[in-house]
PDB file of C-alpha atoms and ligand atoms in Angstrom:
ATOM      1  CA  UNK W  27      52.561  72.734  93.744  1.00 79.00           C
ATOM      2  CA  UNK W  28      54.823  74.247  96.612  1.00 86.00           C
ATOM      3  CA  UNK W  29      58.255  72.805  96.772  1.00 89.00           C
ATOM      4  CA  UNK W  30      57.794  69.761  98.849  1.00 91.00           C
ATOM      5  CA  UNK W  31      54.928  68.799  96.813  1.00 89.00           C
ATOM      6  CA  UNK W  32      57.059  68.984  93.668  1.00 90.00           C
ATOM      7  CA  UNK W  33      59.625  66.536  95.373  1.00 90.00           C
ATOM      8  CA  UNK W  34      56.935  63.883  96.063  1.00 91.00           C
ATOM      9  CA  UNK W  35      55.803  64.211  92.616  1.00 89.00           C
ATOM     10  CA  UNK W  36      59.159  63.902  91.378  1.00 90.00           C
ATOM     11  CA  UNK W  37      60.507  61.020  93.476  1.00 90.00           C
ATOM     12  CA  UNK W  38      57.283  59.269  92.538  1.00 91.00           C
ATOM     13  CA  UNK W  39      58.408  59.446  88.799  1.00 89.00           C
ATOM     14  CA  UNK W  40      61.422  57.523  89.259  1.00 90.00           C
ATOM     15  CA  UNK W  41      63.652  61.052  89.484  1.00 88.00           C
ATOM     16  CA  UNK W  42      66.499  61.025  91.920  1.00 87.00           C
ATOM     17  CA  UNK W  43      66.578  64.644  93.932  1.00 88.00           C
ATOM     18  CA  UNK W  44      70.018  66.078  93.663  1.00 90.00           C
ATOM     19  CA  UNK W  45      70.763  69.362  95.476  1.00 91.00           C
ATOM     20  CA  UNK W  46      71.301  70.876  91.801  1.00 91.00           C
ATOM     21  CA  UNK W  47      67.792  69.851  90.951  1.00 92.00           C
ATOM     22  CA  UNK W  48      66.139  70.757  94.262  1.00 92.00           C
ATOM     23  CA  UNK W  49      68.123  74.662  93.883  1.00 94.00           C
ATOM     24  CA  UNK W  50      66.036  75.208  90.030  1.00 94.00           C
ATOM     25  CA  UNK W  51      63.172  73.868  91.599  1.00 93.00           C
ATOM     26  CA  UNK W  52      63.706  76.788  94.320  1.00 94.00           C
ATOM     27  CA  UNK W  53      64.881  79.518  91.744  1.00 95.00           C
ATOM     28  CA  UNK W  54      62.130  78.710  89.685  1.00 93.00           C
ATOM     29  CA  UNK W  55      59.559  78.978  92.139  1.00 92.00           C
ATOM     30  CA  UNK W  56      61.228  82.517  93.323  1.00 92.00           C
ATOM     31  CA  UNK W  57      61.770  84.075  90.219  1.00 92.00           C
ATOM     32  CA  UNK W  58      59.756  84.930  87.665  1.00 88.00           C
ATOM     33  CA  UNK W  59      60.287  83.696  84.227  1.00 91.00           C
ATOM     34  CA  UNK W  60      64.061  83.438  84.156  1.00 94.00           C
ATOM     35  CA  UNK W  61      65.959  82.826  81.329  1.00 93.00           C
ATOM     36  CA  UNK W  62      68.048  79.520  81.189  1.00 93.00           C
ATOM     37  CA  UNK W  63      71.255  81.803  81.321  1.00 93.00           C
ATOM     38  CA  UNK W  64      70.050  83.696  84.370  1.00 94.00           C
ATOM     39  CA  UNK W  65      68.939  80.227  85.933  1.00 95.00           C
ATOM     40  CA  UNK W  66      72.211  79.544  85.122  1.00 96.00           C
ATOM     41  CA  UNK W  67      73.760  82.580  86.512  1.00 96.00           C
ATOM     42  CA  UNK W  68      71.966  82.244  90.147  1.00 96.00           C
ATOM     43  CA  UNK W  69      73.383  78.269  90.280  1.00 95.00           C
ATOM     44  CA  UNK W  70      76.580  79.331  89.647  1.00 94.00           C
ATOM     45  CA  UNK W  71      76.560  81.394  93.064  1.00 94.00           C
ATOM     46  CA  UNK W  72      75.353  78.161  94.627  1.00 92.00           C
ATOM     47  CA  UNK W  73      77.208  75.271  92.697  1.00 94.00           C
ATOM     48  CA  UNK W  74      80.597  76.782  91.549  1.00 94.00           C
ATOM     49  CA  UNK W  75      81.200  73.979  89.313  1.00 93.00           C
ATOM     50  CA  UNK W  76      77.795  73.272  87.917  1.00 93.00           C
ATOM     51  CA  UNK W  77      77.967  73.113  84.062  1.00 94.00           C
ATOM     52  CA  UNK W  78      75.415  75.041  81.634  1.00 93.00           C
ATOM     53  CA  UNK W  79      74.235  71.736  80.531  1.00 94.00           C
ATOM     54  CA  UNK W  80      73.183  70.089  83.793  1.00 93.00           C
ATOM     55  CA  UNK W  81      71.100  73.283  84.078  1.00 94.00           C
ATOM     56  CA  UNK W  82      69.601  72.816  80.931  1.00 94.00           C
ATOM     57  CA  UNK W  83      69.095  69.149  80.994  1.00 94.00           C
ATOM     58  CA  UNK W  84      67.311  69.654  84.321  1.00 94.00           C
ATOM     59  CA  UNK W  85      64.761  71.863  82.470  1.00 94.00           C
ATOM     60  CA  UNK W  86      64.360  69.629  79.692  1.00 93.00           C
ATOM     61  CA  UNK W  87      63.282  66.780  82.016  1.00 92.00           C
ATOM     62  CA  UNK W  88      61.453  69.050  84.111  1.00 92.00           C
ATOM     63  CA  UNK W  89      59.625  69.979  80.859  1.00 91.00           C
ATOM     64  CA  UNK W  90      58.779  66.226  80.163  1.00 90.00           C
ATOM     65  CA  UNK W  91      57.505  66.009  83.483  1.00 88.00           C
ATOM     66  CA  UNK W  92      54.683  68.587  82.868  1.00 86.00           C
ATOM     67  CA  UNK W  93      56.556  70.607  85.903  1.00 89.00           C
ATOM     68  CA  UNK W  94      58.185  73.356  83.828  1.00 92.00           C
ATOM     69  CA  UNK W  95      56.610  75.594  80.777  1.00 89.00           C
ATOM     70  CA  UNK W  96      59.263  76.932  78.302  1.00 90.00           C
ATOM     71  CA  UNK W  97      57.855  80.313  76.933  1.00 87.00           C
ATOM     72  CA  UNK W  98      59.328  81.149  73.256  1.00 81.00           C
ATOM     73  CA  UNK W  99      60.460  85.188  73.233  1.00 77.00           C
ATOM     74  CA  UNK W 100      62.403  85.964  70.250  1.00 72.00           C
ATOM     75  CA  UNK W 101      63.952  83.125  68.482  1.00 70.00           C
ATOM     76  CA  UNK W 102      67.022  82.213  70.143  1.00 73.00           C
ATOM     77  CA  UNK W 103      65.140  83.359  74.384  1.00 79.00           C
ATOM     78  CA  UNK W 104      63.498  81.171  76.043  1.00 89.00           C
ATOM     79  CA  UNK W 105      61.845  81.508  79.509  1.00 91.00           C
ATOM     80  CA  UNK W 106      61.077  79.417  82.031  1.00 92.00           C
ATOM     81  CA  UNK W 107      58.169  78.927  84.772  1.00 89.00           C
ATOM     82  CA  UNK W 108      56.159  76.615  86.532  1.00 86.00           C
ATOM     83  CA  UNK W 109      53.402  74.496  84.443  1.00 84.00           C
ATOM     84  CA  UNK W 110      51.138  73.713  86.985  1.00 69.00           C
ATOM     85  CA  UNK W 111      47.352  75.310  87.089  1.00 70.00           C
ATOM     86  CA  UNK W 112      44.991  76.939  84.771  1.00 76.00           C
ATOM     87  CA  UNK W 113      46.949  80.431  83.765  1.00 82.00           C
ATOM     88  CA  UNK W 114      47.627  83.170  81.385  1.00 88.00           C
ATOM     89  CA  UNK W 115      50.240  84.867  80.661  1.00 90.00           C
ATOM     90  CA  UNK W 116      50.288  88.616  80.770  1.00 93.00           C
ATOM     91  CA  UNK W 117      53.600  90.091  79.348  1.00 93.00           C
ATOM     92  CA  UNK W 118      54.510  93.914  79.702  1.00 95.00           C
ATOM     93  CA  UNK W 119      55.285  95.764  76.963  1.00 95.00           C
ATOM     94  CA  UNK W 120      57.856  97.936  78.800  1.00 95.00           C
ATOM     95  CA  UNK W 121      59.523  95.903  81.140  1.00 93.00           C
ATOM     96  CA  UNK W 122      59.103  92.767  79.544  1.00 89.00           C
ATOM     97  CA  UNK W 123      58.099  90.402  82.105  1.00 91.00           C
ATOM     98  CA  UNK W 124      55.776  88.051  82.098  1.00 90.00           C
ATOM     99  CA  UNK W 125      53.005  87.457  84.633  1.00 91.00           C
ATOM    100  CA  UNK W 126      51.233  84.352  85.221  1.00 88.00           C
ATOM    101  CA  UNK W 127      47.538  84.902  85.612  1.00 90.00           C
ATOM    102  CA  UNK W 128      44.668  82.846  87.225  1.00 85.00           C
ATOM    103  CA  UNK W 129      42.618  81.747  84.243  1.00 83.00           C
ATOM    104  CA  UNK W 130      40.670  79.120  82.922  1.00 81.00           C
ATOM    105  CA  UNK W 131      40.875  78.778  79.167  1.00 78.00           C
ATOM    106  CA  UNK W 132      37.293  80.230  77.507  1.00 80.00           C
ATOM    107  CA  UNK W 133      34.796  77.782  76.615  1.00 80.00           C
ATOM    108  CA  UNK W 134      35.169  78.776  72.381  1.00 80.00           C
ATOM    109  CA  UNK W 135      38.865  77.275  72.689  1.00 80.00           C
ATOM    110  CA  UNK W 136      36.910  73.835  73.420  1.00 78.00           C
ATOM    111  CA  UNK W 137      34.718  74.049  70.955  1.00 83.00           C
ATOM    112  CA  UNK W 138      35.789  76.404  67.956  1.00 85.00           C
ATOM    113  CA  UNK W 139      38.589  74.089  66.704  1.00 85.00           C
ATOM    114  CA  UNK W 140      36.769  70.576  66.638  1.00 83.00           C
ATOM    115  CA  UNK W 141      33.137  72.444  64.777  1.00 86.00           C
ATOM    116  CA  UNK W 142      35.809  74.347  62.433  1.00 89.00           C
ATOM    117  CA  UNK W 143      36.765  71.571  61.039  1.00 88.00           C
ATOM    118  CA  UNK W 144      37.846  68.637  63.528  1.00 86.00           C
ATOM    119  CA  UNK W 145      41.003  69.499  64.965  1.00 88.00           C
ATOM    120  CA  UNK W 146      42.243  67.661  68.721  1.00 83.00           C
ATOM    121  CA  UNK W 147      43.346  70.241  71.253  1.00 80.00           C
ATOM    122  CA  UNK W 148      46.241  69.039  73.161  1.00 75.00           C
ATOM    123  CA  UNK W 149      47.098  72.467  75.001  1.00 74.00           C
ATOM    124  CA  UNK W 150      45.711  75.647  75.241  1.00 76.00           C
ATOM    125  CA  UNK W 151      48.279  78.960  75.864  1.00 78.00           C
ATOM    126  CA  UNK W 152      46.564  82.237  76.465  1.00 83.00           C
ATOM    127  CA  UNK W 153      49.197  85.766  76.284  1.00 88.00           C
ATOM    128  CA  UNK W 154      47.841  88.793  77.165  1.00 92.00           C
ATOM    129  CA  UNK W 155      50.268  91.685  76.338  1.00 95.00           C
ATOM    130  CA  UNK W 156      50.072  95.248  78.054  1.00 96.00           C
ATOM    131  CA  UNK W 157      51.572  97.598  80.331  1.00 97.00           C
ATOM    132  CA  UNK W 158      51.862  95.371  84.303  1.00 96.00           C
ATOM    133  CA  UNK W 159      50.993  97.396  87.546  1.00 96.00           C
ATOM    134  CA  UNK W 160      54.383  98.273  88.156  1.00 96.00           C
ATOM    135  CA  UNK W 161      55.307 100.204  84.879  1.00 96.00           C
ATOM    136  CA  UNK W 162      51.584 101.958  84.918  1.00 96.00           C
ATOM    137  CA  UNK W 163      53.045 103.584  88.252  1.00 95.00           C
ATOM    138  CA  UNK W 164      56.286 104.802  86.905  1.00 94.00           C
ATOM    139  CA  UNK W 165      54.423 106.108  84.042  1.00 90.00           C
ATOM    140  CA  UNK W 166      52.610 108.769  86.531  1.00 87.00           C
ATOM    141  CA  UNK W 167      49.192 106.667  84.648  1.00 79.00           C
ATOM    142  CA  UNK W 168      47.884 105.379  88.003  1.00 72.00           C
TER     143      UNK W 168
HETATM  144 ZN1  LIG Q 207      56.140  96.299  83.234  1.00 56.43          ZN
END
């Protein structure tokens, strides 16, 4: 969903647009992956007197809305990007970040869990870890 698109679908679920959710909409859509404190960080430039937990509040509903993943690094980071489509995750070993990939999930995560013993699938998350484009170069590997 572009930007507009995510407005529509918002407004349509009751949710009233304020500039300080229509900005994380925008930094999430530019940035990849950020933390909630570097979300944080780029509103501040914007909204001087926005508080830490109107930031993370936003992404909480956003969550509930299906618009917004949260990604668990480490215990105490996590990262956030946009939910919608079939993708992967590929995260780089050197640089750390994370890229989403076009993917739909293999046919065995339909099937294995329900013939192994009858378990419901509610989501699927695929991670794919490596080196990214980008840090292949610098290495002198490509
Ligand atoms: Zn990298």
């Amino acid at each position: 969903m572009n930007l507009d698109e995510l407005v529509d679908y918002m407004k349509e679920r009751g949710l009233r647009m304020t500039p300080q959710r229509m900005e994380i909409l925008k930094l999430l859509l530019s940035m990849s992956h950020p933390t909630a404190e570097q979300l944080f960080a780029r509103m501040h430039e914007q909204f001087p007197f926005v508080s830490q937990a109107t930031v993370y509040n936003t992404l909480k509903t956003l969550k509930e809305l299906g618009i917004v993943e949260e990604l668990e690094r480490g215990q105490r980071t996590h990262r956030y990007g946009m939910a919608s489509g079939s993708h992967c995750h590929f995260v780089c070993k050197v640089c750390e970040e994370i890229f989403d990939l076009d993917a739909e999930a293999p046919d065995w995560t339909r099937n294995l869990p329900a013939e192994q013993g009858g378990f419901r699938i509610d989501d699927c998350r695929m991670e794919l870890t490596g080196v990214c484009p980008g840090c292949l170069e610098k290495a002198g590997v490509v």
